mmCIF file of C-alpha atoms and ligand atoms in Angstrom:
data_model
loop_
_atom_site.group_PDB
_atom_site.id
_atom_site.type_symbol
_atom_site.label_atom_id
_atom_site.label_comp_id
_atom_site.label_asym_id
_atom_site.label_seq_id
_atom_site.Cartn_x
_atom_site.Cartn_y
_atom_site.Cartn_z
ATOM 1 C CA MET A 1 129.250 115.701 175.956
ATOM 2 C CA ILE A 2 126.902 112.336 175.576
ATOM 3 C CA GLU A 3 127.097 110.734 172.669
ATOM 4 C CA PHE A 4 123.555 110.641 170.659
ATOM 5 C CA ASP A 5 122.671 106.968 171.091
ATOM 6 C CA VAL A 6 124.082 106.688 174.331
ATOM 7 C CA ALA A 7 121.837 109.708 175.502
ATOM 8 C CA GLN A 8 119.014 107.700 173.425
ATOM 9 C CA GLN A 9 120.040 104.410 175.427
ATOM 10 C CA ARG A 10 119.844 105.958 178.887
ATOM 11 C CA LEU A 11 116.616 107.460 178.399
ATOM 12 C CA ALA A 12 115.116 104.281 176.786
ATOM 13 C CA GLN A 13 115.615 102.449 180.009
ATOM 14 C CA ALA A 14 115.258 105.900 182.316
ATOM 15 C CA GLY A 15 111.656 104.579 183.325
ATOM 16 C CA ARG A 16 110.430 102.002 185.801
ATOM 17 C CA LEU A 17 107.768 98.910 183.615
ATOM 18 C CA PRO A 18 103.951 99.378 184.572
ATOM 19 C CA GLU A 19 103.104 96.988 187.570
ATOM 20 C CA ARG A 20 99.289 97.251 187.240
ATOM 21 C CA THR A 21 96.904 95.422 184.258
ATOM 22 C CA GLU A 22 93.959 96.605 183.670
ATOM 23 C CA THR A 23 90.836 94.303 181.565
ATOM 24 C CA CYS A 24 90.794 96.152 178.517
ATOM 25 C CA GLU A 25 87.384 94.643 176.004
ATOM 26 C CA LEU A 26 88.576 93.962 172.837
ATOM 27 C CA GLY A 27 85.833 97.168 170.806
ATOM 28 C CA ALA A 28 88.528 99.048 172.510
ATOM 29 C CA ALA A 29 91.818 97.716 172.313
ATOM 30 C CA LEU A 30 93.432 99.727 169.436
ATOM 31 C CA GLY A 31 96.360 101.155 170.585
ATOM 32 C CA ARG A 32 96.293 99.405 174.001
ATOM 33 C CA ILE A 33 99.262 97.329 174.888
ATOM 34 C CA LEU A 34 99.109 94.111 175.710
ATOM 35 C CA ALA A 35 99.745 93.132 179.558
ATOM 36 C CA GLN A 36 99.891 89.019 178.904
ATOM 37 C CA ASP A 37 101.198 87.011 175.904
ATOM 38 C CA ILE A 38 98.118 85.620 173.551
ATOM 39 C CA GLN A 39 98.419 82.017 172.913
ATOM 40 C CA ALA A 40 95.877 80.112 170.006
ATOM 41 C CA GLN A 41 93.264 79.118 172.432
ATOM 42 C CA LEU A 42 91.954 77.371 168.709
ATOM 43 C CA ASP A 43 92.902 75.523 165.954
ATOM 44 C CA MET A 44 92.764 78.170 163.125
ATOM 45 C CA PRO A 45 91.132 77.117 161.012
ATOM 46 C CA PRO A 46 88.744 74.247 163.456
ATOM 47 C CA ALA A 47 88.837 71.913 160.432
ATOM 48 C CA ASP A 48 89.326 71.084 156.860
ATOM 49 C CA ASN A 49 88.017 73.510 154.670
ATOM 50 C CA SER A 50 86.905 74.655 151.618
ATOM 51 C CA ALA A 51 89.273 78.070 149.940
ATOM 52 C CA MET A 52 86.943 77.939 146.626
ATOM 53 C CA ASP A 53 83.685 77.556 145.266
ATOM 54 C CA GLY A 54 83.070 74.188 143.615
ATOM 55 C CA TYR A 55 83.444 70.739 144.694
ATOM 56 C CA ALA A 56 84.589 68.278 146.461
ATOM 57 C CA VAL A 57 85.530 64.857 145.190
ATOM 58 C CA ARG A 58 88.114 61.968 145.386
ATOM 59 C CA LEU A 59 90.451 62.550 142.484
ATOM 60 C CA ALA A 60 90.916 58.356 142.187
ATOM 61 C CA ASP A 61 87.246 59.240 139.909
ATOM 62 C CA VAL A 62 88.135 61.814 137.875
ATOM 63 C CA SER A 63 88.596 60.661 134.600
ATOM 64 C CA ASP A 64 87.728 62.240 131.305
ATOM 65 C CA GLY A 65 84.278 62.777 130.187
ATOM 66 C CA ARG A 66 82.834 61.264 133.934
ATOM 67 C CA VAL A 67 80.051 62.794 134.954
ATOM 68 C CA LEU A 68 79.473 62.682 139.091
ATOM 69 C CA PRO A 69 75.942 63.062 140.899
ATOM 70 C CA ILE A 70 75.894 65.717 142.872
ATOM 71 C CA GLN A 71 75.272 63.694 146.632
ATOM 72 C CA GLN A 72 74.583 66.944 148.493
ATOM 73 C CA ARG A 73 74.706 70.271 147.900
ATOM 74 C CA CYS A 74 77.213 71.639 152.085
ATOM 75 C CA TYR A 75 76.870 75.571 153.041
ATOM 76 C CA ALA A 76 79.252 77.451 154.870
ATOM 77 C CA GLY A 77 78.723 76.435 158.609
ATOM 78 C CA GLU A 78 76.678 73.673 157.641
ATOM 79 C CA VAL A 79 77.599 69.607 158.617
ATOM 80 C CA PRO A 80 78.440 67.751 155.403
ATOM 81 C CA GLU A 81 77.951 63.971 155.430
ATOM 82 C CA THR A 82 80.893 61.068 154.085
ATOM 83 C CA LEU A 83 81.415 61.225 150.186
ATOM 84 C CA LYS A 84 80.737 58.435 148.102
ATOM 85 C CA GLU A 85 82.853 56.703 147.084
ATOM 86 C CA GLY A 86 81.955 57.966 142.552
ATOM 87 C CA MET A 87 80.005 61.961 143.487
ATOM 88 C CA ALA A 88 80.987 64.732 144.946
ATOM 89 C CA ILE A 89 79.439 67.278 147.330
ATOM 90 C CA ARG A 90 78.425 70.806 146.713
ATOM 91 C CA ILE A 91 80.931 72.999 148.474
ATOM 92 C CA PHE A 92 81.487 76.976 149.331
ATOM 93 C CA THR A 93 84.295 78.707 150.264
ATOM 94 C CA GLY A 94 84.331 78.352 154.020
ATOM 95 C CA SER A 95 82.738 74.790 153.815
ATOM 96 C CA LEU A 96 83.991 71.820 155.698
ATOM 97 C CA LEU A 97 85.985 69.311 154.273
ATOM 98 C CA PRO A 98 83.181 66.223 153.591
ATOM 99 C CA PRO A 99 84.817 63.270 155.616
ATOM 100 C CA GLY A 100 85.899 60.755 151.811
ATOM 101 C CA ALA A 101 87.132 64.413 149.701
ATOM 102 C CA ASP A 102 90.739 64.760 149.027
ATOM 103 C CA THR A 103 90.375 67.312 147.099
ATOM 104 C CA VAL A 104 88.287 70.525 145.840
ATOM 105 C CA ILE A 105 87.856 71.189 141.615
ATOM 106 C CA ILE A 106 86.707 75.230 141.546
ATOM 107 C CA GLN A 107 83.391 75.699 139.578
ATOM 108 C CA GLU A 108 84.632 77.318 137.422
ATOM 109 C CA ASN A 109 86.606 74.848 136.016
ATOM 110 C CA CYS A 110 83.860 72.106 135.782
ATOM 111 C CA GLN A 111 79.734 71.361 133.964
ATOM 112 C CA GLU A 112 76.690 70.947 136.008
ATOM 113 C CA ASP A 113 73.155 69.599 134.720
ATOM 114 C CA GLU A 114 71.009 67.671 136.623
ATOM 115 C CA HIS A 115 72.911 64.631 136.410
ATOM 116 C CA GLY A 116 75.025 65.840 138.027
ATOM 117 C CA VAL A 117 78.909 67.599 137.689
ATOM 118 C CA ARG A 118 81.551 66.554 134.990
ATOM 119 C CA ILE A 119 85.112 67.948 135.389
ATOM 120 C CA LEU A 120 86.639 69.835 132.457
ATOM 121 C CA GLU A 121 89.880 70.034 133.765
ATOM 122 C CA ALA A 122 91.378 68.681 137.562
ATOM 123 C CA PRO A 123 93.705 70.448 139.913
ATOM 124 C CA GLU A 124 96.533 68.312 141.845
ATOM 125 C CA VAL A 125 95.095 65.891 145.084
ATOM 126 C CA GLY A 126 94.909 68.071 147.959
ATOM 127 C CA ALA A 127 93.905 71.767 146.331
ATOM 128 C CA ASN A 128 91.757 74.419 147.611
ATOM 129 C CA ILE A 129 91.648 72.617 150.586
ATOM 130 C CA ARG A 130 92.478 74.776 154.191
ATOM 131 C CA ARG A 131 94.018 72.765 156.441
ATOM 132 C CA ARG A 132 92.973 72.591 160.001
ATOM 133 C CA GLY A 133 95.449 74.376 161.938
ATOM 134 C CA GLU A 134 97.129 75.807 159.370
ATOM 135 C CA ASP A 135 97.179 79.339 159.944
ATOM 136 C CA MET A 136 97.593 79.181 164.069
ATOM 137 C CA ARG A 137 98.202 75.835 166.285
ATOM 138 C CA HIS A 138 96.197 75.599 169.386
ATOM 139 C CA GLY A 139 98.993 76.876 172.021
ATOM 140 C CA GLU A 140 101.165 78.781 170.042
ATOM 141 C CA VAL A 141 102.185 82.182 171.155
ATOM 142 C CA LEU A 142 100.526 84.655 168.663
ATOM 143 C CA ILE A 143 101.160 88.193 169.831
ATOM 144 C CA GLN A 144 103.622 88.414 173.015
ATOM 145 C CA SER A 145 103.110 91.134 175.965
ATOM 146 C CA GLY A 146 104.571 94.438 175.228
ATOM 147 C CA THR A 147 102.666 94.141 171.843
ATOM 148 C CA ARG A 148 101.022 97.798 170.962
ATOM 149 C CA LEU A 149 97.516 96.743 169.104
ATOM 150 C CA THR A 150 96.586 97.600 165.630
ATOM 151 C CA ALA A 151 93.629 96.491 163.468
ATOM 152 C CA SER A 152 95.565 93.394 162.221
ATOM 153 C CA HIS A 153 96.296 91.983 166.061
ATOM 154 C CA ILE A 154 92.246 93.016 167.092
ATOM 155 C CA ALA A 155 91.572 90.127 163.430
ATOM 156 C CA GLN A 156 93.366 87.694 164.705
ATOM 157 C CA LEU A 157 92.626 88.280 168.394
ATOM 158 C CA ALA A 158 88.972 88.580 167.467
ATOM 159 C CA ALA A 159 89.610 85.169 164.694
ATOM 160 C CA GLN A 160 90.161 82.909 168.464
ATOM 161 C CA GLY A 161 87.270 84.413 170.098
ATOM 162 C CA HIS A 162 89.213 86.631 171.989
ATOM 163 C CA ALA A 163 86.391 89.010 174.233
ATOM 164 C CA ALA A 164 88.764 91.427 176.892
ATOM 165 C CA LEU A 165 92.685 91.380 177.565
ATOM 166 C CA SER A 166 94.786 91.966 179.867
ATOM 167 C CA VAL A 167 96.095 95.592 179.101
ATOM 168 C CA TYR A 168 98.550 97.970 179.864
ATOM 169 C CA PRO A 169 96.985 101.052 182.220
ATOM 170 C CA GLY A 170 96.827 104.676 179.985
ATOM 171 C CA LEU A 171 100.024 106.998 180.747
ATOM 172 C CA THR A 172 99.318 109.922 181.772
ATOM 173 C CA VAL A 173 101.771 113.039 180.834
ATOM 174 C CA GLY A 174 102.389 116.493 181.532
ATOM 175 C CA ILE A 175 103.675 119.501 180.031
ATOM 176 C CA LEU A 176 104.821 122.401 180.893
ATOM 177 C CA THR A 177 105.944 125.000 178.810
ATOM 178 C CA THR A 178 107.394 128.454 180.358
ATOM 179 C CA GLY A 179 108.366 131.735 178.710
ATOM 180 C CA ASP A 180 106.622 135.186 179.822
ATOM 181 C CA GLU A 181 106.424 135.473 175.689
ATOM 182 C CA LEU A 182 104.248 132.769 175.098
ATOM 183 C CA THR A 183 100.692 133.108 174.462
ATOM 184 C CA PRO A 184 97.677 130.099 173.054
ATOM 185 C CA ALA A 185 96.635 129.418 170.113
ATOM 186 C CA GLY A 186 92.748 131.144 169.786
ATOM 187 C CA GLN A 187 94.206 134.627 171.503
ATOM 188 C CA PRO A 188 95.632 138.065 170.567
ATOM 189 C CA LEU A 189 99.651 138.026 169.648
ATOM 190 C CA ARG A 190 100.475 141.180 172.139
ATOM 191 C CA PRO A 191 103.948 142.433 170.782
ATOM 192 C CA GLY A 192 107.002 140.593 171.521
ATOM 193 C CA GLN A 193 104.520 137.458 171.635
ATOM 194 C CA ILE A 194 104.816 134.545 170.143
ATOM 195 C CA TYR A 195 102.291 131.724 169.713
ATOM 196 C CA ASN A 196 103.179 127.930 171.941
ATOM 197 C CA SER A 197 103.386 125.610 169.331
ATOM 198 C CA ASN A 198 105.156 122.970 171.323
ATOM 199 C CA ALA A 199 103.004 122.113 173.880
ATOM 200 C CA PRO A 200 100.095 121.500 171.383
ATOM 201 C CA MET A 201 102.818 119.652 169.592
ATOM 202 C CA LEU A 202 103.439 117.965 172.402
ATOM 203 C CA GLN A 203 100.579 117.240 173.223
ATOM 204 C CA ALA A 204 99.931 115.518 169.438
ATOM 205 C CA GLN A 205 103.157 113.389 169.676
ATOM 206 C CA LEU A 206 102.161 111.820 172.743
ATOM 207 C CA LEU A 207 98.327 110.962 171.724
ATOM 208 C CA ALA A 208 100.472 109.647 168.145
ATOM 209 C CA LEU A 209 102.479 107.371 171.008
ATOM 210 C CA GLY A 210 99.119 106.425 172.173
ATOM 211 C CA VAL A 211 98.654 108.519 175.214
ATOM 212 C CA ALA A 212 95.756 110.427 175.473
ATOM 213 C CA ALA A 213 95.764 112.271 179.098
ATOM 214 C CA VAL A 214 97.995 115.077 178.709
ATOM 215 C CA ARG A 215 97.220 117.861 181.491
ATOM 216 C CA ALA A 216 99.310 120.667 179.868
ATOM 217 C CA VAL A 217 100.265 123.646 182.215
ATOM 218 C CA HIS A 218 101.788 127.373 180.991
ATOM 219 C CA ALA A 219 103.326 129.075 184.013
ATOM 220 C CA ALA A 220 104.778 132.258 184.230
ATOM 221 C CA ASP A 221 108.838 132.704 184.570
ATOM 222 C CA THR A 222 109.242 132.695 188.047
ATOM 223 C CA LEU A 223 110.991 130.607 190.045
ATOM 224 C CA GLU A 224 107.184 130.110 192.043
ATOM 225 C CA ALA A 225 104.556 129.324 189.360
ATOM 226 C CA ILE A 226 107.450 126.670 187.926
ATOM 227 C CA ARG A 227 108.235 125.260 190.702
ATOM 228 C CA ASP A 228 104.039 125.259 192.009
ATOM 229 C CA ALA A 229 103.286 124.056 188.598
ATOM 230 C CA LEU A 230 105.420 120.809 188.356
ATOM 231 C CA GLN A 231 104.485 120.178 192.080
ATOM 232 C CA SER A 232 101.137 120.720 190.393
ATOM 233 C CA LEU A 233 101.599 117.959 187.347
ATOM 234 C CA LEU A 234 104.353 115.704 188.674
ATOM 235 C CA ALA A 235 101.347 114.489 191.447
ATOM 236 C CA LYS A 236 98.627 113.376 188.994
ATOM 237 C CA CYS A 237 101.311 112.476 186.222
ATOM 238 C CA ASP A 238 103.761 109.633 185.639
ATOM 239 C CA LEU A 239 105.573 110.995 183.508
ATOM 240 C CA VAL A 240 106.533 114.869 183.130
ATOM 241 C CA LEU A 241 108.110 117.101 180.499
ATOM 242 C CA THR A 242 109.222 120.590 180.802
ATOM 243 C CA VAL A 243 109.973 122.990 177.670
ATOM 244 C CA GLY A 244 112.704 125.909 177.626
ATOM 245 C CA GLY A 245 113.684 128.270 180.542
ATOM 246 C CA VAL A 246 117.132 125.375 180.908
ATOM 247 C CA SER A 247 119.859 126.823 179.468
ATOM 248 C CA VAL A 248 121.957 129.893 181.630
ATOM 249 C CA GLY A 249 119.535 132.612 181.179
ATOM 250 C CA GLU A 250 118.478 134.376 183.574
ATOM 251 C CA LYS A 251 115.491 133.395 182.885
ATOM 252 C CA ASP A 252 115.908 129.706 183.151
ATOM 253 C CA LEU A 253 114.344 128.747 186.163
ATOM 254 C CA VAL A 254 113.391 125.538 185.360
ATOM 255 C CA LYS A 255 117.053 124.333 187.163
ATOM 256 C CA PRO A 256 116.423 125.914 190.515
ATOM 257 C CA ALA A 257 112.280 125.179 190.679
ATOM 258 C CA ILE A 258 113.179 121.049 189.978
ATOM 259 C CA GLU A 259 116.246 121.490 193.015
ATOM 260 C CA SER A 260 113.919 123.382 195.262
ATOM 261 C CA ILE A 261 111.249 120.199 195.232
ATOM 262 C CA GLY A 262 114.362 118.432 195.511
ATOM 263 C CA GLY A 263 114.810 116.646 191.761
ATOM 264 C CA GLN A 264 118.037 115.462 191.185
ATOM 265 C CA LEU A 265 118.747 116.925 187.948
ATOM 266 C CA ASP A 266 121.655 115.732 185.356
ATOM 267 C CA LEU A 267 121.798 118.181 182.786
ATOM 268 C CA TRP A 268 123.731 116.096 179.494
ATOM 269 C CA LYS A 269 124.809 117.491 175.921
ATOM 270 C CA VAL A 270 124.162 115.602 173.720
ATOM 271 C CA ARG A 271 126.384 115.409 171.324
ATOM 272 C CA MET A 272 122.988 116.058 168.680
ATOM 273 C CA LYS A 273 121.706 118.518 166.543
ATOM 274 C CA PRO A 274 119.435 119.840 167.191
ATOM 275 C CA GLY A 275 118.225 119.591 170.426
ATOM 276 C CA LYS A 276 122.149 119.268 172.342
ATOM 277 C CA PRO A 277 120.624 120.461 176.336
ATOM 278 C CA LEU A 278 118.446 117.898 177.568
ATOM 279 C CA ALA A 279 118.494 116.981 181.306
ATOM 280 C CA LEU A 280 116.719 114.450 183.092
ATOM 281 C CA ALA A 281 115.329 114.741 186.714
ATOM 282 C CA TYR A 282 113.634 112.582 189.247
ATOM 283 C CA VAL A 283 111.324 113.901 191.241
ATOM 284 C CA GLN A 284 109.241 111.980 194.083
ATOM 285 C CA ASP A 285 110.744 108.756 191.692
ATOM 286 C CA LYS A 286 109.127 109.929 188.837
ATOM 287 C CA PRO A 287 111.288 110.717 185.797
ATOM 288 C CA LEU A 288 111.058 114.274 184.470
ATOM 289 C CA VAL A 289 112.728 115.271 181.099
ATOM 290 C CA CYS A 290 113.632 119.419 179.853
ATOM 291 C CA LEU A 291 113.616 119.713 176.872
ATOM 292 C CA PRO A 292 114.764 122.938 174.452
ATOM 293 C CA GLY A 293 112.522 125.887 173.645
ATOM 294 C CA ASN A 294 112.790 126.200 170.153
ATOM 295 C CA PRO A 295 110.003 123.631 168.306
ATOM 296 C CA VAL A 296 111.679 122.418 165.990
ATOM 297 C CA SER A 297 114.335 120.834 168.731
ATOM 298 C CA SER A 298 111.985 119.555 171.214
ATOM 299 C CA TYR A 299 110.048 118.083 168.360
ATOM 300 C CA ALA A 300 113.430 116.196 166.953
ATOM 301 C CA VAL A 301 114.044 115.601 170.952
ATOM 302 C CA PHE A 302 111.228 114.200 171.427
ATOM 303 C CA ALA A 303 110.622 111.878 168.663
ATOM 304 C CA LEU A 304 114.121 110.391 169.318
ATOM 305 C CA MET A 305 114.422 110.907 172.395
ATOM 306 C CA VAL A 306 112.062 110.907 174.890
ATOM 307 C CA SER A 307 109.953 108.131 173.117
ATOM 308 C CA PRO A 308 111.961 105.780 173.730
ATOM 309 C CA LEU A 309 111.407 106.489 177.545
ATOM 310 C CA VAL A 310 107.061 106.651 176.744
ATOM 311 C CA ARG A 311 107.338 103.471 174.985
ATOM 312 C CA ARG A 312 109.197 101.693 178.634
ATOM 313 C CA LEU A 313 106.871 104.143 181.116
ATOM 314 C CA GLN A 314 103.762 102.654 179.088
ATOM 315 C CA GLY A 315 105.915 98.678 178.721
ATOM 316 C CA ARG A 316 106.131 97.975 175.162
ATOM 317 C CA ARG A 317 108.669 95.312 174.500
ATOM 318 C CA GLU A 318 110.287 97.157 171.466
ATOM 319 C CA THR A 319 111.443 100.959 172.760
ATOM 320 C CA LEU A 320 113.780 101.941 169.929
ATOM 321 C CA PRO A 321 112.017 101.626 166.361
ATOM 322 C CA ALA A 322 113.228 100.850 163.108
ATOM 323 C CA ILE A 323 115.535 102.436 161.101
ATOM 324 C CA ARG A 324 115.573 102.529 157.423
ATOM 325 C CA TYR A 325 118.685 103.312 154.880
ATOM 326 C CA GLY A 326 118.526 105.410 151.613
ATOM 327 C CA VAL A 327 120.426 107.900 149.660
ATOM 328 C CA LEU A 328 120.914 111.682 150.524
ATOM 329 C CA GLN A 329 119.660 113.762 147.002
ATOM 330 C CA GLY A 330 120.818 117.120 146.215
ATOM 331 C CA GLU A 331 123.190 119.720 145.581
ATOM 332 C CA ARG A 332 124.112 120.151 149.562
ATOM 333 C CA HIS A 333 127.201 117.990 151.457
ATOM 334 C CA PHE A 334 126.786 118.350 155.033
ATOM 335 C CA GLN A 335 129.553 118.193 158.117
ATOM 336 C CA GLY A 336 129.529 118.827 161.188
ATOM 337 C CA ASP A 337 130.908 117.850 164.974
ATOM 338 C CA ARG A 338 127.363 116.803 166.589
ATOM 339 C CA GLU A 339 125.112 114.166 165.322
ATOM 340 C CA GLU A 340 122.819 116.057 162.659
ATOM 341 C CA PHE A 341 118.951 115.391 162.089
ATOM 342 C CA ILE A 342 118.081 116.906 158.856
ATOM 343 C CA ARG A 343 114.349 117.003 158.103
ATOM 344 C CA VAL A 344 113.484 115.033 154.128
ATOM 345 C CA GLN A 345 111.359 114.272 152.773
ATOM 346 C CA LEU A 346 111.213 110.891 151.220
ATOM 347 C CA ASP A 347 110.769 109.219 148.014
ATOM 348 C CA SER A 348 111.805 105.476 146.195
ATOM 349 C CA ASP A 349 113.196 104.870 142.649
ATOM 350 C CA GLU A 350 113.013 102.105 139.759
ATOM 351 C CA GLN A 351 115.409 100.079 141.044
ATOM 352 C CA GLY A 352 113.644 100.524 144.681
ATOM 353 C CA ARG A 353 115.966 102.983 146.669
ATOM 354 C CA LEU A 354 115.001 105.246 149.380
ATOM 355 C CA LEU A 355 115.894 108.364 148.197
ATOM 356 C CA VAL A 356 115.807 111.296 150.759
ATOM 357 C CA ARG A 357 115.482 114.628 149.943
ATOM 358 C CA PRO A 358 116.122 117.351 151.931
ATOM 359 C CA PHE A 359 114.822 120.495 153.359
ATOM 360 C CA GLY A 360 116.710 123.664 152.371
ATOM 361 C CA ASN A 361 117.020 125.845 155.754
ATOM 362 C CA GLN A 362 117.467 123.630 158.102
ATOM 363 C CA GLY A 363 117.138 126.119 161.198
ATOM 364 C CA SER A 364 116.067 124.983 164.248
ATOM 365 C CA GLY A 365 113.674 127.949 164.431
ATOM 366 C CA VAL A 366 112.490 126.163 161.137
ATOM 367 C CA ILE A 367 108.803 124.565 161.701
ATOM 368 C CA SER A 368 108.082 124.364 158.529
ATOM 369 C CA SER A 369 110.802 122.210 157.597
ATOM 370 C CA LEU A 370 108.466 119.813 160.341
ATOM 371 C CA PRO A 371 105.833 118.911 158.137
ATOM 372 C CA TRP A 372 106.879 119.282 154.814
ATOM 373 C CA ALA A 373 109.519 116.487 155.573
ATOM 374 C CA GLN A 374 108.260 112.515 156.885
ATOM 375 C CA ALA A 375 110.948 112.056 157.959
ATOM 376 C CA LEU A 376 114.975 112.852 159.508
ATOM 377 C CA ALA A 377 117.775 112.236 158.477
ATOM 378 C CA ARG A 378 120.842 111.114 160.234
ATOM 379 C CA ILE A 379 123.927 112.955 159.328
ATOM 380 C CA PRO A 380 127.175 111.218 161.845
ATOM 381 C CA ALA A 381 129.492 113.255 163.719
ATOM 382 C CA ASP A 382 132.931 114.345 162.268
ATOM 383 C CA ALA A 383 131.828 112.590 158.896
ATOM 384 C CA HIS A 384 131.622 115.019 155.325
ATOM 385 C CA VAL A 385 128.400 113.740 153.505
ATOM 386 C CA ALA A 386 127.071 113.925 149.933
ATOM 387 C CA PRO A 387 124.810 113.607 147.818
ATOM 388 C CA GLY A 388 124.597 109.470 146.255
ATOM 389 C CA ASP A 389 125.860 108.637 150.134
ATOM 390 C CA VAL A 390 123.955 106.396 152.599
ATOM 391 C CA VAL A 391 121.961 107.787 155.484
ATOM 392 C CA ARG A 392 119.946 106.312 158.002
ATOM 393 C CA ILE A 393 116.491 107.408 158.257
ATOM 394 C CA TYR A 394 114.140 107.886 161.828
ATOM 395 C CA GLU A 395 110.738 107.269 160.271
ATOM 396 C CA TYR A 396 107.621 110.097 162.032
ATOM 397 C CA SER A 397 105.961 107.591 161.098
ATOM 398 C CA GLN A 398 107.178 104.925 163.195
ATOM 399 C CA TRP A 399 108.906 107.369 165.181
ATOM 400 C CA GLN A 400 106.255 108.930 167.080
ATOM 401 C CA ALA A 401 103.617 105.512 166.610
HETATM 402 P P1 AMP B 1 114.044 128.983 176.097
HETATM 403 O O1 AMP B 1 114.950 127.787 176.458
HETATM 404 O O2 AMP B 1 113.279 129.488 177.363
HETATM 405 O O3 AMP B 1 115.089 130.487 175.701
HETATM 406 O O4 AMP B 1 113.686 128.634 174.996
HETATM 407 C C1 AMP B 1 114.197 129.116 173.346
HETATM 408 C C2 AMP B 1 113.610 129.133 171.886
HETATM 409 O O5 AMP B 1 112.110 128.575 172.071
HETATM 410 C C3 AMP B 1 113.022 130.576 172.877
HETATM 411 O O6 AMP B 1 112.840 131.622 171.572
HETATM 412 C C4 AMP B 1 111.542 130.966 173.109
HETATM 413 O O7 AMP B 1 110.793 131.846 172.870
HETATM 414 C C5 AMP B 1 111.428 130.019 172.242
HETATM 415 N N1 AMP B 1 110.060 129.014 172.867
HETATM 416 C C6 AMP B 1 110.071 128.097 173.934
HETATM 417 N N2 AMP B 1 109.233 127.759 174.551
HETATM 418 C C7 AMP B 1 108.344 127.798 173.554
HETATM 419 C C8 AMP B 1 106.936 127.134 173.029
HETATM 420 N N3 AMP B 1 105.827 126.451 173.934
HETATM 421 N N4 AMP B 1 105.915 127.429 172.101
HETATM 422 C C9 AMP B 1 106.910 128.146 170.852
HETATM 423 N N5 AMP B 1 108.288 128.733 170.668
HETATM 424 C C10 AMP B 1 108.857 128.178 172.139
HETATM 425 MG MG1 MG B 2 112.144 130.887 178.329
#
């Protein structure tokens, strides 16, 4: 049996980094993976400017009761004059700081009439000024290659004037489901049949990771059907996932099908629950991962084991997301000889502790536990874990992003 962390590391390194890059416009960059370091091409702000609506002054000119005549009204986008001694310039948020001024006094602390402005309350020298380059400095690396772009990165890129970016091409992933008992949702269910939940589930999990191009194929439980489906997926995809059909049953034909097209299958018994059987193969240099058929197992194995491989193939820097820690709630004690991943809800208490509440029925066939939960909590093998103990948490929002 392979330890969970070892298997996870191996999968995270099982793919090659992308070789090609493409150009993407900023407006279409959400979720794309950067293929270049982004450097600041400007100081931000580009010049000292006002953080508030108010008056730009030389603080030494301010004294009790003194009225400073208004030299100019300078709106954002305009170029101010040099401040003359003993005067004030009316200024607004984002207005350039007039040369000669050293402080901005907020308008709430001033009184203006036709003679000028009286300062009711003076701040410290330098107050309410945003300094050139205090946010970003020309030449500084802002976003590293391999980052998946979010709305906040897009704000930073736009602020720097980047209109086109070098990104990695999107992946195409194939999903092959097997099993004569499976019917696609939307069709009537005949006796002995169940709906195919793994294909749409995996497609959605892939989409959450940023893989939009998914080819899902279902094959009957025959060697020929599985082999043909595999070959057509391998021809078009960067990665192929198969579901079910890899145990030792008479209809478990995925392994022989992979071998019949020249693939070498590394079948692992991973010391994890749910999920134990997992296989990795390379066919024509392309990675292929065989997932267990039970939907809960398939979900957990995809989130914990396959997502790192997908991130690697996408060119991402971080393939293993962060793990958090929380305190187990409820009454149930856990103990087992495999690393167990239980479906849990997360909450917090007034002390700021993260609370972890397990779903009642942790059976690997219980699909209703999946949408109920927000995370998988890890119960270590060969340990007795009791309520109040701290456990590791793999949040869906982190592990499927
Ligand atoms: P298998 O490894 O093919 O024997 O599958 C194990 C279990 O998972 C069986 O109960 C299958 O019916 C079920 N299963 C396999 N594939 C799917 C799927 N795509 N959707 C839902 N259940 C599945
Ligand atoms: Mg089957």
